[in-house]
mmCIF file with all atom_site columns, C-alpha atoms in Angstrom:
data_model
loop_
_atom_site.group_PDB
_atom_site.id
_atom_site.type_symbol
_atom_site.label_atom_id
_atom_site.label_alt_id
_atom_site.label_comp_id
_atom_site.label_asym_id
_atom_site.label_entity_id
_atom_site.label_seq_id
_atom_site.pdbx_PDB_ins_code
_atom_site.Cartn_x
_atom_site.Cartn_y
_atom_site.Cartn_z
_atom_site.occupancy
_atom_site.B_iso_or_equiv
_atom_site.pdbx_formal_charge
_atom_site.auth_seq_id
_atom_site.auth_comp_id
_atom_site.auth_asym_id
_atom_site.auth_atom_id
_atom_site.pdbx_PDB_model_num
ATOM 1   C CA . GLU A 1 1   ? 98.416  126.123 48.935 1.00 0.00 ? 11  GLU A CA 1
ATOM 2   C CA . ASP A 1 2   ? 96.750  122.679 49.435 1.00 0.00 ? 12  ASP A CA 1
ATOM 3   C CA . GLN A 1 3   ? 93.545  123.080 51.426 1.00 0.00 ? 13  GLN A CA 1
ATOM 4   C CA . VAL A 1 4   ? 90.680  121.082 52.514 1.00 0.00 ? 14  VAL A CA 1
ATOM 5   C CA . THR A 1 5   ? 87.370  122.640 53.853 1.00 0.00 ? 15  THR A CA 1
ATOM 6   C CA . GLN A 1 6   ? 84.381  120.689 55.359 1.00 0.00 ? 16  GLN A CA 1
ATOM 7   C CA . SER A 1 7   ? 80.907  122.018 55.760 1.00 0.00 ? 17  SER A CA 1
ATOM 8   C CA . PRO A 1 8   ? 78.874  122.141 57.812 1.00 0.00 ? 18  PRO A CA 1
ATOM 9   C CA . GLU A 1 9   ? 80.802  122.072 60.944 1.00 0.00 ? 19  GLU A CA 1
ATOM 10  C CA . ALA A 1 10  ? 78.016  120.479 62.976 1.00 0.00 ? 20  ALA A CA 1
ATOM 11  C CA . LEU A 1 11  ? 74.899  118.818 61.647 1.00 0.00 ? 21  LEU A CA 1
ATOM 12  C CA . ARG A 1 12  ? 71.853  117.480 63.697 1.00 0.00 ? 22  ARG A CA 1
ATOM 13  C CA . LEU A 1 13  ? 69.458  115.120 62.075 1.00 0.00 ? 23  LEU A CA 1
ATOM 14  C CA . GLN A 1 14  ? 66.502  112.937 63.110 1.00 0.00 ? 24  GLN A CA 1
ATOM 15  C CA . GLU A 1 15  ? 66.722  109.340 62.665 1.00 0.00 ? 25  GLU A CA 1
ATOM 16  C CA . GLY A 1 16  ? 65.812  108.605 59.236 1.00 0.00 ? 26  GLY A CA 1
ATOM 17  C CA . GLU A 1 17  ? 66.502  111.971 57.894 1.00 0.00 ? 27  GLU A CA 1
ATOM 18  C CA . SER A 1 18  ? 69.185  111.711 54.952 1.00 0.00 ? 28  SER A CA 1
ATOM 19  C CA . SER A 1 19  ? 71.623  114.394 54.349 1.00 0.00 ? 29  SER A CA 1
ATOM 20  C CA . SER A 1 20  ? 75.055  114.994 52.828 1.00 0.00 ? 30  SER A CA 1
ATOM 21  C CA . LEU A 1 21  ? 78.262  116.329 54.057 1.00 0.00 ? 31  LEU A CA 1
ATOM 22  C CA . ASN A 1 22  ? 80.579  118.353 51.987 1.00 0.00 ? 32  ASN A CA 1
ATOM 23  C CA . CYS A 1 23  ? 84.476  118.312 51.310 1.00 0.00 ? 33  CYS A CA 1
ATOM 24  C CA . SER A 1 24  ? 85.847  121.010 49.066 1.00 0.00 ? 34  SER A CA 1
ATOM 25  C CA . TYR A 1 25  ? 89.599  120.661 48.174 1.00 0.00 ? 35  TYR A CA 1
ATOM 26  C CA . THR A 1 26  ? 92.279  122.469 46.529 1.00 0.00 ? 36  THR A CA 1
ATOM 27  C CA . VAL A 1 27  ? 95.386  120.446 45.712 1.00 0.00 ? 37  VAL A CA 1
ATOM 28  C CA . SER A 1 28  ? 97.837  120.311 42.844 1.00 0.00 ? 38  SER A CA 1
ATOM 29  C CA . GLY A 1 29  ? 97.456  116.812 41.582 1.00 0.00 ? 39  GLY A CA 1
ATOM 30  C CA . LEU A 1 30  ? 95.085  114.715 43.682 1.00 0.00 ? 40  LEU A CA 1
ATOM 31  C CA . ARG A 1 31  ? 96.440  111.321 44.361 1.00 0.00 ? 41  ARG A CA 1
ATOM 32  C CA . GLY A 1 32  ? 93.469  110.261 46.567 1.00 0.00 ? 42  GLY A CA 1
ATOM 33  C CA . LEU A 1 33  ? 90.696  111.638 48.837 1.00 0.00 ? 43  LEU A CA 1
ATOM 34  C CA . PHE A 1 34  ? 90.017  109.798 52.175 1.00 0.00 ? 44  PHE A CA 1
ATOM 35  C CA . TRP A 1 35  ? 86.983  109.799 54.443 1.00 0.00 ? 45  TRP A CA 1
ATOM 36  C CA . TYR A 1 36  ? 87.333  108.876 58.007 1.00 0.00 ? 46  TYR A CA 1
ATOM 37  C CA . ARG A 1 37  ? 84.926  108.560 61.077 1.00 0.00 ? 47  ARG A CA 1
ATOM 38  C CA . GLN A 1 38  ? 86.033  109.593 64.534 1.00 0.00 ? 48  GLN A CA 1
ATOM 39  C CA . ASP A 1 39  ? 84.146  108.689 67.739 1.00 0.00 ? 49  ASP A CA 1
ATOM 40  C CA . PRO A 1 40  ? 84.868  110.777 70.895 1.00 0.00 ? 50  PRO A CA 1
ATOM 41  C CA . GLY A 1 41  ? 88.091  109.717 72.639 1.00 0.00 ? 51  GLY A CA 1
ATOM 42  C CA . LYS A 1 42  ? 89.253  107.464 69.750 1.00 0.00 ? 52  LYS A CA 1
ATOM 43  C CA . GLY A 1 43  ? 91.440  107.659 66.931 1.00 0.00 ? 53  GLY A CA 1
ATOM 44  C CA . PRO A 1 44  ? 90.105  108.100 63.160 1.00 0.00 ? 54  PRO A CA 1
ATOM 45  C CA . GLU A 1 45  ? 88.648  104.969 61.580 1.00 0.00 ? 55  GLU A CA 1
ATOM 46  C CA . PHE A 1 46  ? 89.213  104.552 57.778 1.00 0.00 ? 56  PHE A CA 1
ATOM 47  C CA . LEU A 1 47  ? 85.891  104.584 55.717 1.00 0.00 ? 57  LEU A CA 1
ATOM 48  C CA . PHE A 1 48  ? 86.606  105.170 51.884 1.00 0.00 ? 58  PHE A CA 1
ATOM 49  C CA . THR A 1 49  ? 89.299  106.294 49.441 1.00 0.00 ? 59  THR A CA 1
ATOM 50  C CA . LEU A 1 50  ? 88.265  107.891 46.116 1.00 0.00 ? 60  LEU A CA 1
ATOM 51  C CA . TYR A 1 51  ? 90.996  108.281 43.327 1.00 0.00 ? 61  TYR A CA 1
ATOM 52  C CA . SER A 1 52  ? 89.176  110.052 40.444 1.00 0.00 ? 62  SER A CA 1
ATOM 53  C CA . ALA A 1 53  ? 86.279  112.232 39.558 1.00 0.00 ? 63  ALA A CA 1
ATOM 54  C CA . GLY A 1 54  ? 83.045  110.267 39.089 1.00 0.00 ? 64  GLY A CA 1
ATOM 55  C CA . GLU A 1 55  ? 84.073  107.596 41.474 1.00 0.00 ? 65  GLU A CA 1
ATOM 56  C CA . GLU A 1 56  ? 81.755  106.428 44.124 1.00 0.00 ? 66  GLU A CA 1
ATOM 57  C CA . LYS A 1 57  ? 82.081  104.006 47.144 1.00 0.00 ? 67  LYS A CA 1
ATOM 58  C CA . GLU A 1 58  ? 79.367  102.804 49.417 1.00 0.00 ? 68  GLU A CA 1
ATOM 59  C CA . LYS A 1 59  ? 79.201  101.095 52.998 1.00 0.00 ? 69  LYS A CA 1
ATOM 60  C CA . GLU A 1 60  ? 75.930  100.530 54.612 1.00 0.00 ? 70  GLU A CA 1
ATOM 61  C CA . ARG A 1 61  ? 74.203  103.835 55.001 1.00 0.00 ? 71  ARG A CA 1
ATOM 62  C CA . LEU A 1 62  ? 77.076  105.897 53.740 1.00 0.00 ? 72  LEU A CA 1
ATOM 63  C CA . LYS A 1 63  ? 77.991  106.820 50.080 1.00 0.00 ? 73  LYS A CA 1
ATOM 64  C CA . ALA A 1 64  ? 81.027  108.773 49.015 1.00 0.00 ? 74  ALA A CA 1
ATOM 65  C CA . THR A 1 65  ? 81.321  110.557 45.798 1.00 0.00 ? 75  THR A CA 1
ATOM 66  C CA . LEU A 1 66  ? 84.098  112.750 44.175 1.00 0.00 ? 76  LEU A CA 1
ATOM 67  C CA . THR A 1 67  ? 84.141  115.500 41.589 1.00 0.00 ? 77  THR A CA 1
ATOM 68  C CA . LYS A 1 68  ? 87.259  117.470 40.456 1.00 0.00 ? 78  LYS A CA 1
ATOM 69  C CA . LYS A 1 69  ? 86.681  120.145 43.232 1.00 0.00 ? 79  LYS A CA 1
ATOM 70  C CA . GLU A 1 70  ? 84.694  118.337 46.112 1.00 0.00 ? 80  GLU A CA 1
ATOM 71  C CA . SER A 1 71  ? 83.502  115.217 47.709 1.00 0.00 ? 81  SER A CA 1
ATOM 72  C CA . PHE A 1 72  ? 80.166  114.499 49.321 1.00 0.00 ? 82  PHE A CA 1
ATOM 73  C CA . LEU A 1 73  ? 79.489  111.863 51.961 1.00 0.00 ? 83  LEU A CA 1
ATOM 74  C CA . HIS A 1 74  ? 75.773  110.931 51.741 1.00 0.00 ? 84  HIS A CA 1
ATOM 75  C CA . ILE A 1 75  ? 74.130  109.479 54.863 1.00 0.00 ? 85  ILE A CA 1
ATOM 76  C CA . THR A 1 76  ? 70.692  107.603 53.873 1.00 0.00 ? 86  THR A CA 1
ATOM 77  C CA . ALA A 1 77  ? 68.416  107.074 56.688 1.00 0.00 ? 87  ALA A CA 1
ATOM 78  C CA . PRO A 1 78  ? 70.852  107.544 59.542 1.00 0.00 ? 88  PRO A CA 1
ATOM 79  C CA . LYS A 1 79  ? 70.698  106.009 62.895 1.00 0.00 ? 89  LYS A CA 1
ATOM 80  C CA . PRO A 1 80  ? 71.962  107.126 66.252 1.00 0.00 ? 90  PRO A CA 1
ATOM 81  C CA . GLU A 1 81  ? 75.001  105.011 65.970 1.00 0.00 ? 91  GLU A CA 1
ATOM 82  C CA . ASP A 1 82  ? 76.145  107.037 62.948 1.00 0.00 ? 92  ASP A CA 1
ATOM 83  C CA . SER A 1 83  ? 76.725  109.976 65.312 1.00 0.00 ? 93  SER A CA 1
ATOM 84  C CA . ALA A 1 84  ? 80.442  110.807 65.035 1.00 0.00 ? 94  ALA A CA 1
ATOM 85  C CA . THR A 1 85  ? 82.901  113.289 63.640 1.00 0.00 ? 95  THR A CA 1
ATOM 86  C CA . TYR A 1 86  ? 83.562  112.634 59.946 1.00 0.00 ? 96  TYR A CA 1
ATOM 87  C CA . LEU A 1 87  ? 86.925  113.817 58.625 1.00 0.00 ? 97  LEU A CA 1
ATOM 88  C CA . CYS A 1 88  ? 88.007  114.221 54.956 1.00 0.00 ? 98  CYS A CA 1
ATOM 89  C CA . ALA A 1 89  ? 91.556  114.269 53.786 1.00 0.00 ? 99  ALA A CA 1
ATOM 90  C CA . VAL A 1 90  ? 93.527  114.663 50.606 1.00 0.00 ? 100 VAL A CA 1
ATOM 91  C CA . GLN A 1 91  ? 96.721  113.280 49.489 1.00 0.00 ? 101 GLN A CA 1
ATOM 92  C CA . GLY A 1 92  ? 98.810  115.350 46.936 1.00 0.00 ? 102 GLY A CA 1
ATOM 93  C CA . PRO A 1 93  ? 101.531 114.571 44.612 1.00 0.00 ? 103 PRO A CA 1
ATOM 94  C CA . GLY A 1 94  ? 104.720 112.730 45.497 1.00 0.00 ? 104 GLY A CA 1
ATOM 95  C CA . ASN A 1 95  ? 105.433 109.503 47.328 1.00 0.00 ? 105 ASN A CA 1
ATOM 96  C CA . THR A 1 96  ? 105.376 110.730 50.995 1.00 0.00 ? 106 THR A CA 1
ATOM 97  C CA . GLY A 1 97  ? 101.866 109.503 51.576 1.00 0.00 ? 107 GLY A CA 1
ATOM 98  C CA . LYS A 1 98  ? 101.171 112.886 53.601 1.00 0.00 ? 108 LYS A CA 1
ATOM 99  C CA . LEU A 1 99  ? 97.464  113.820 54.107 1.00 0.00 ? 109 LEU A CA 1
ATOM 100 C CA . ILE A 1 100 ? 95.944  117.072 54.626 1.00 0.00 ? 110 ILE A CA 1
ATOM 101 C CA . PHE A 1 101 ? 92.902  117.052 56.734 1.00 0.00 ? 111 PHE A CA 1
ATOM 102 C CA . GLY A 1 102 ? 89.732  119.196 56.841 1.00 0.00 ? 112 GLY A CA 1
ATOM 103 C CA . GLN A 1 103 ? 88.324  120.203 60.234 1.00 0.00 ? 113 GLN A CA 1
ATOM 104 C CA . GLY A 1 104 ? 85.647  117.701 60.274 1.00 0.00 ? 114 GLY A CA 1
ATOM 105 C CA . THR A 1 105 ? 81.840  117.627 60.418 1.00 0.00 ? 115 THR A CA 1
ATOM 106 C CA . THR A 1 106 ? 80.237  116.574 63.798 1.00 0.00 ? 116 THR A CA 1
ATOM 107 C CA . LEU A 1 107 ? 77.069  114.611 63.172 1.00 0.00 ? 117 LEU A CA 1
ATOM 108 C CA . GLN A 1 108 ? 74.440  114.006 65.686 1.00 0.00 ? 118 GLN A CA 1
ATOM 109 C CA . VAL A 1 109 ? 71.478  111.730 64.948 1.00 0.00 ? 119 VAL A CA 1
ATOM 110 C CA . LYS A 1 110 ? 68.608  111.897 67.340 1.00 0.00 ? 120 LYS A CA 1
ATOM 111 C CA . PRO A 1 111 ? 66.200  108.898 67.896 1.00 0.00 ? 121 PRO A CA 1
ATOM 112 C CA . ASN B 2 1   ? 96.484  91.776  65.190 1.00 0.00 ? 27  ASN B CA 1
ATOM 113 C CA . ALA B 2 2   ? 96.628  94.911  66.986 1.00 0.00 ? 28  ALA B CA 1
ATOM 114 C CA . GLY B 2 3   ? 96.958  97.383  64.359 1.00 0.00 ? 29  GLY B CA 1
ATOM 115 C CA . VAL B 2 4   ? 98.633  100.603 65.616 1.00 0.00 ? 30  VAL B CA 1
ATOM 116 C CA . THR B 2 5   ? 99.302  100.966 69.448 1.00 0.00 ? 31  THR B CA 1
ATOM 117 C CA . GLN B 2 6   ? 100.453 104.047 71.421 1.00 0.00 ? 32  GLN B CA 1
ATOM 118 C CA . THR B 2 7   ? 101.666 104.508 74.853 1.00 0.00 ? 33  THR B CA 1
ATOM 119 C CA . PRO B 2 8   ? 100.955 106.133 77.273 1.00 0.00 ? 34  PRO B CA 1
ATOM 120 C CA . LYS B 2 9   ? 97.257  106.802 76.850 1.00 0.00 ? 35  LYS B CA 1
ATOM 121 C CA . PHE B 2 10  ? 97.353  109.858 79.154 1.00 0.00 ? 36  PHE B CA 1
ATOM 122 C CA . GLN B 2 11  ? 100.180 112.020 80.442 1.00 0.00 ? 37  GLN B CA 1
ATOM 123 C CA . VAL B 2 12  ? 100.519 115.231 82.556 1.00 0.00 ? 38  VAL B CA 1
ATOM 124 C CA . LEU B 2 13  ? 103.706 117.146 82.300 1.00 0.00 ? 39  LEU B CA 1
ATOM 125 C CA . LYS B 2 14  ? 104.990 120.274 83.907 1.00 0.00 ? 40  LYS B CA 1
ATOM 126 C CA . THR B 2 15  ? 106.634 122.861 81.621 1.00 0.00 ? 41  THR B CA 1
ATOM 127 C CA . GLY B 2 16  ? 110.218 121.996 80.872 1.00 0.00 ? 42  GLY B CA 1
ATOM 128 C CA . GLN B 2 17  ? 109.800 118.252 81.461 1.00 0.00 ? 43  GLN B CA 1
ATOM 129 C CA . SER B 2 18  ? 110.589 115.881 78.680 1.00 0.00 ? 44  SER B CA 1
ATOM 130 C CA . MET B 2 19  ? 108.909 112.693 77.390 1.00 0.00 ? 45  MET B CA 1
ATOM 131 C CA . THR B 2 20  ? 108.781 110.108 74.583 1.00 0.00 ? 46  THR B CA 1
ATOM 132 C CA . LEU B 2 21  ? 105.494 109.056 73.120 1.00 0.00 ? 47  LEU B CA 1
ATOM 133 C CA . GLN B 2 22  ? 105.763 105.426 71.667 1.00 0.00 ? 48  GLN B CA 1
ATOM 134 C CA . CYS B 2 23  ? 104.054 103.902 68.586 1.00 0.00 ? 49  CYS B CA 1
ATOM 135 C CA . ALA B 2 24  ? 104.265 100.597 67.106 1.00 0.00 ? 50  ALA B CA 1
ATOM 136 C CA . GLN B 2 25  ? 102.440 98.893  64.136 1.00 0.00 ? 51  GLN B CA 1
ATOM 137 C CA . ASP B 2 26  ? 101.966 95.255  63.214 1.00 0.00 ? 52  ASP B CA 1
ATOM 138 C CA . MET B 2 27  ? 100.868 95.747  59.694 1.00 0.00 ? 53  MET B CA 1
ATOM 139 C CA . ASN B 2 28  ? 104.244 95.746  58.010 1.00 0.00 ? 54  ASN B CA 1
ATOM 140 C CA . HIS B 2 29  ? 103.567 99.153  56.759 1.00 0.00 ? 55  HIS B CA 1
ATOM 141 C CA . ASN B 2 30  ? 106.446 101.109 55.388 1.00 0.00 ? 56  ASN B CA 1
ATOM 142 C CA . SER B 2 31  ? 105.323 104.675 56.483 1.00 0.00 ? 57  SER B CA 1
ATOM 143 C CA . MET B 2 32  ? 104.325 105.981 59.809 1.00 0.00 ? 58  MET B CA 1
ATOM 144 C CA . TYR B 2 33  ? 103.086 109.479 60.927 1.00 0.00 ? 59  TYR B CA 1
ATOM 145 C CA . TRP B 2 34  ? 102.759 111.799 63.936 1.00 0.00 ? 60  TRP B CA 1
ATOM 146 C CA . TYR B 2 35  ? 99.805  114.047 64.214 1.00 0.00 ? 61  TYR B CA 1
ATOM 147 C CA . ARG B 2 36  ? 98.299  116.351 66.802 1.00 0.00 ? 62  ARG B CA 1
ATOM 148 C CA . GLN B 2 37  ? 94.714  117.228 67.090 1.00 0.00 ? 63  GLN B CA 1
ATOM 149 C CA . ASP B 2 38  ? 93.503  120.419 68.559 1.00 0.00 ? 64  ASP B CA 1
ATOM 150 C CA . PRO B 2 39  ? 89.898  121.804 68.890 1.00 0.00 ? 65  PRO B CA 1
ATOM 151 C CA . GLY B 2 40  ? 89.070  123.893 65.754 1.00 0.00 ? 66  GLY B CA 1
ATOM 152 C CA . MET B 2 41  ? 92.410  122.942 64.191 1.00 0.00 ? 67  MET B CA 1
ATOM 153 C CA . GLY B 2 42  ? 91.795  119.549 62.798 1.00 0.00 ? 68  GLY B CA 1
ATOM 154 C CA . LEU B 2 43  ? 94.724  116.856 62.483 1.00 0.00 ? 69  LEU B CA 1
ATOM 155 C CA . ARG B 2 44  ? 97.977  118.562 61.600 1.00 0.00 ? 70  ARG B CA 1
ATOM 156 C CA . LEU B 2 45  ? 101.078 116.527 60.630 1.00 0.00 ? 71  LEU B CA 1
ATOM 157 C CA . ILE B 2 46  ? 104.067 116.786 63.018 1.00 0.00 ? 72  ILE B CA 1
ATOM 158 C CA . TYR B 2 47  ? 106.711 114.335 61.477 1.00 0.00 ? 73  TYR B CA 1
ATOM 159 C CA . TYR B 2 48  ? 106.520 111.476 59.240 1.00 0.00 ? 74  TYR B CA 1
ATOM 160 C CA . SER B 2 49  ? 108.660 108.545 58.057 1.00 0.00 ? 75  SER B CA 1
ATOM 161 C CA . ALA B 2 50  ? 107.947 107.462 54.543 1.00 0.00 ? 76  ALA B CA 1
ATOM 162 C CA . SER B 2 51  ? 110.102 104.509 54.987 1.00 0.00 ? 77  SER B CA 1
ATOM 163 C CA . GLU B 2 52  ? 112.545 102.803 57.518 1.00 0.00 ? 78  GLU B CA 1
ATOM 164 C CA . GLY B 2 53  ? 115.646 105.070 57.987 1.00 0.00 ? 79  GLY B CA 1
ATOM 165 C CA . THR B 2 54  ? 113.959 108.338 56.861 1.00 0.00 ? 80  THR B CA 1
ATOM 166 C CA . THR B 2 55  ? 112.044 110.943 58.722 1.00 0.00 ? 81  THR B CA 1
ATOM 167 C CA . ASP B 2 56  ? 110.905 114.323 57.561 1.00 0.00 ? 82  ASP B CA 1
ATOM 168 C CA . LYS B 2 57  ? 109.223 117.487 59.173 1.00 0.00 ? 83  LYS B CA 1
ATOM 169 C CA . GLY B 2 58  ? 105.490 117.976 58.484 1.00 0.00 ? 84  GLY B CA 1
ATOM 170 C CA . GLU B 2 59  ? 103.363 121.138 59.020 1.00 0.00 ? 85  GLU B CA 1
ATOM 171 C CA . VAL B 2 60  ? 104.184 121.735 62.861 1.00 0.00 ? 86  VAL B CA 1
ATOM 172 C CA . PRO B 2 61  ? 107.505 120.263 63.790 1.00 0.00 ? 87  PRO B CA 1
ATOM 173 C CA . ASN B 2 62  ? 108.894 122.796 66.117 1.00 0.00 ? 88  ASN B CA 1
ATOM 174 C CA . GLY B 2 63  ? 109.456 121.470 69.734 1.00 0.00 ? 89  GLY B CA 1
ATOM 175 C CA . TYR B 2 64  ? 109.361 117.892 68.597 1.00 0.00 ? 90  TYR B CA 1
ATOM 176 C CA . ASN B 2 65  ? 111.842 115.182 67.451 1.00 0.00 ? 91  ASN B CA 1
ATOM 177 C CA . VAL B 2 66  ? 111.274 111.549 66.130 1.00 0.00 ? 92  VAL B CA 1
ATOM 178 C CA . SER B 2 67  ? 113.150 108.387 65.693 1.00 0.00 ? 93  SER B CA 1
ATOM 179 C CA . ARG B 2 68  ? 112.162 105.505 63.440 1.00 0.00 ? 94  ARG B CA 1
ATOM 180 C CA . LEU B 2 69  ? 113.531 102.825 65.552 1.00 0.00 ? 95  LEU B CA 1
ATOM 181 C CA . ASN B 2 70  ? 112.814 99.933  63.025 1.00 0.00 ? 96  ASN B CA 1
ATOM 182 C CA . LYS B 2 71  ? 110.023 99.192  60.577 1.00 0.00 ? 97  LYS B CA 1
ATOM 183 C CA . ARG B 2 72  ? 107.411 98.749  63.436 1.00 0.00 ? 98  ARG B CA 1
ATOM 184 C CA . GLU B 2 73  ? 108.264 101.516 65.850 1.00 0.00 ? 99  GLU B CA 1
ATOM 185 C CA . PHE B 2 74  ? 108.218 105.460 65.545 1.00 0.00 ? 100 PHE B CA 1
ATOM 186 C CA . SER B 2 75  ? 108.598 107.417 68.610 1.00 0.00 ? 101 SER B CA 1
ATOM 187 C CA . LEU B 2 76  ? 107.882 111.234 69.253 1.00 0.00 ? 102 LEU B CA 1
ATOM 188 C CA . ARG B 2 77  ? 109.955 113.137 71.736 1.00 0.00 ? 103 ARG B CA 1
ATOM 189 C CA . LEU B 2 78  ? 109.222 116.411 73.416 1.00 0.00 ? 104 LEU B CA 1
ATOM 190 C CA . GLU B 2 79  ? 112.623 117.778 74.742 1.00 0.00 ? 105 GLU B CA 1
ATOM 191 C CA . SER B 2 80  ? 111.142 120.694 76.804 1.00 0.00 ? 106 SER B CA 1
ATOM 192 C CA . ALA B 2 81  ? 107.362 120.503 77.010 1.00 0.00 ? 107 ALA B CA 1
ATOM 193 C CA . ALA B 2 82  ? 105.326 123.734 76.588 1.00 0.00 ? 108 ALA B CA 1
ATOM 194 C CA . PRO B 2 83  ? 101.753 124.397 77.546 1.00 0.00 ? 109 PRO B CA 1
ATOM 195 C CA . SER B 2 84  ? 101.161 125.038 73.771 1.00 0.00 ? 110 SER B CA 1
ATOM 196 C CA . GLN B 2 85  ? 101.812 121.331 73.299 1.00 0.00 ? 111 GLN B CA 1
ATOM 197 C CA . THR B 2 86  ? 98.860  120.365 75.159 1.00 0.00 ? 112 THR B CA 1
ATOM 198 C CA . SER B 2 87  ? 96.941  118.295 72.613 1.00 0.00 ? 113 SER B CA 1
ATOM 199 C CA . VAL B 2 88  ? 95.915  114.769 71.698 1.00 0.00 ? 114 VAL B CA 1
ATOM 200 C CA . TYR B 2 89  ? 98.721  113.030 69.781 1.00 0.00 ? 115 TYR B CA 1
ATOM 201 C CA . PHE B 2 90  ? 97.878  110.383 67.000 1.00 0.00 ? 116 PHE B CA 1
ATOM 202 C CA . CYS B 2 91  ? 100.316 107.900 65.462 1.00 0.00 ? 117 CYS B CA 1
ATOM 203 C CA . ALA B 2 92  ? 99.249  106.354 62.029 1.00 0.00 ? 118 ALA B CA 1
ATOM 204 C CA . SER B 2 93  ? 100.882 104.049 59.513 1.00 0.00 ? 119 SER B CA 1
ATOM 205 C CA . SER B 2 94  ? 100.312 103.100 55.805 1.00 0.00 ? 120 SER B CA 1
ATOM 206 C CA . ASP B 2 95  ? 101.812 101.799 52.702 1.00 0.00 ? 121 ASP B CA 1
ATOM 207 C CA . ILE B 2 96  ? 102.745 104.544 50.401 1.00 0.00 ? 122 ILE B CA 1
ATOM 208 C CA . GLY B 2 97  ? 99.730  106.172 48.720 1.00 0.00 ? 123 GLY B CA 1
ATOM 209 C CA . THR B 2 98  ? 96.953  104.017 50.588 1.00 0.00 ? 124 THR B CA 1
ATOM 210 C CA . GLU B 2 99  ? 94.887  104.880 53.570 1.00 0.00 ? 125 GLU B CA 1
ATOM 211 C CA . GLN B 2 100 ? 96.495  105.473 57.001 1.00 0.00 ? 126 GLN B CA 1
ATOM 212 C CA . TYR B 2 101 ? 95.463  103.504 60.021 1.00 0.00 ? 127 TYR B CA 1
ATOM 213 C CA . PHE B 2 102 ? 95.461  105.462 63.265 1.00 0.00 ? 128 PHE B CA 1
ATOM 214 C CA . GLY B 2 103 ? 96.226  104.593 66.938 1.00 0.00 ? 129 GLY B CA 1
ATOM 215 C CA . PRO B 2 104 ? 93.939  105.289 69.751 1.00 0.00 ? 130 PRO B CA 1
ATOM 216 C CA . GLY B 2 105 ? 95.812  108.465 70.865 1.00 0.00 ? 131 GLY B CA 1
ATOM 217 C CA . THR B 2 106 ? 97.796  110.064 73.742 1.00 0.00 ? 132 THR B CA 1
ATOM 218 C CA . ARG B 2 107 ? 96.098  112.887 75.604 1.00 0.00 ? 133 ARG B CA 1
ATOM 219 C CA . LEU B 2 108 ? 98.942  115.100 76.918 1.00 0.00 ? 134 LEU B CA 1
ATOM 220 C CA . THR B 2 109 ? 98.500  117.973 79.348 1.00 0.00 ? 135 THR B CA 1
ATOM 221 C CA . VAL B 2 110 ? 101.452 120.497 79.936 1.00 0.00 ? 136 VAL B CA 1
ATOM 222 C CA . THR B 2 111 ? 100.874 122.545 83.039 1.00 0.00 ? 137 THR B CA 1
#
């Protein structure tokens, strides 16, 4: 069964304290791994797509990496405005476009 | 360019009442999706439409029906609401195999 597990569930950081969020997945034939950011009361906002092991993508203080079993979202020198829930999702084989989401990691960055 | 829009934003229903959640996208995407988000459960796919004229069940379809009205619009109907359907509902759209873009959500309470 296709599955996505994110860890930790919650993470508290001081401003400037770098860390990483983990997304482990089991899927038969990965077509893509997606990272989203969700602020309270809002819909998920797309961040990155990764397609193959070894691929990396960067945006401001965020960097996403992918291996054959997991993805990491590295946050370098975070700021309070980076506080949000980060969601990981995988797309399996077929042309449906369906995503399987993890439960998310809620990040709080304190000034 | 509004992206994905959803109406209503909030709704309170009594058990047994019916309602339709509306979703529209202006990005000319072929595929559209309905998710529900519950605490501790993550985003779960209810129904999806890979292309205009087709709809398919997702992970949690029971108690729901959908209509792909045209390429832009995808509605979700609750025929007889139950307290277990209290949730936040998100609509999303994409081209096949690419990232999904989400609407702002509908917060539904069934009493």
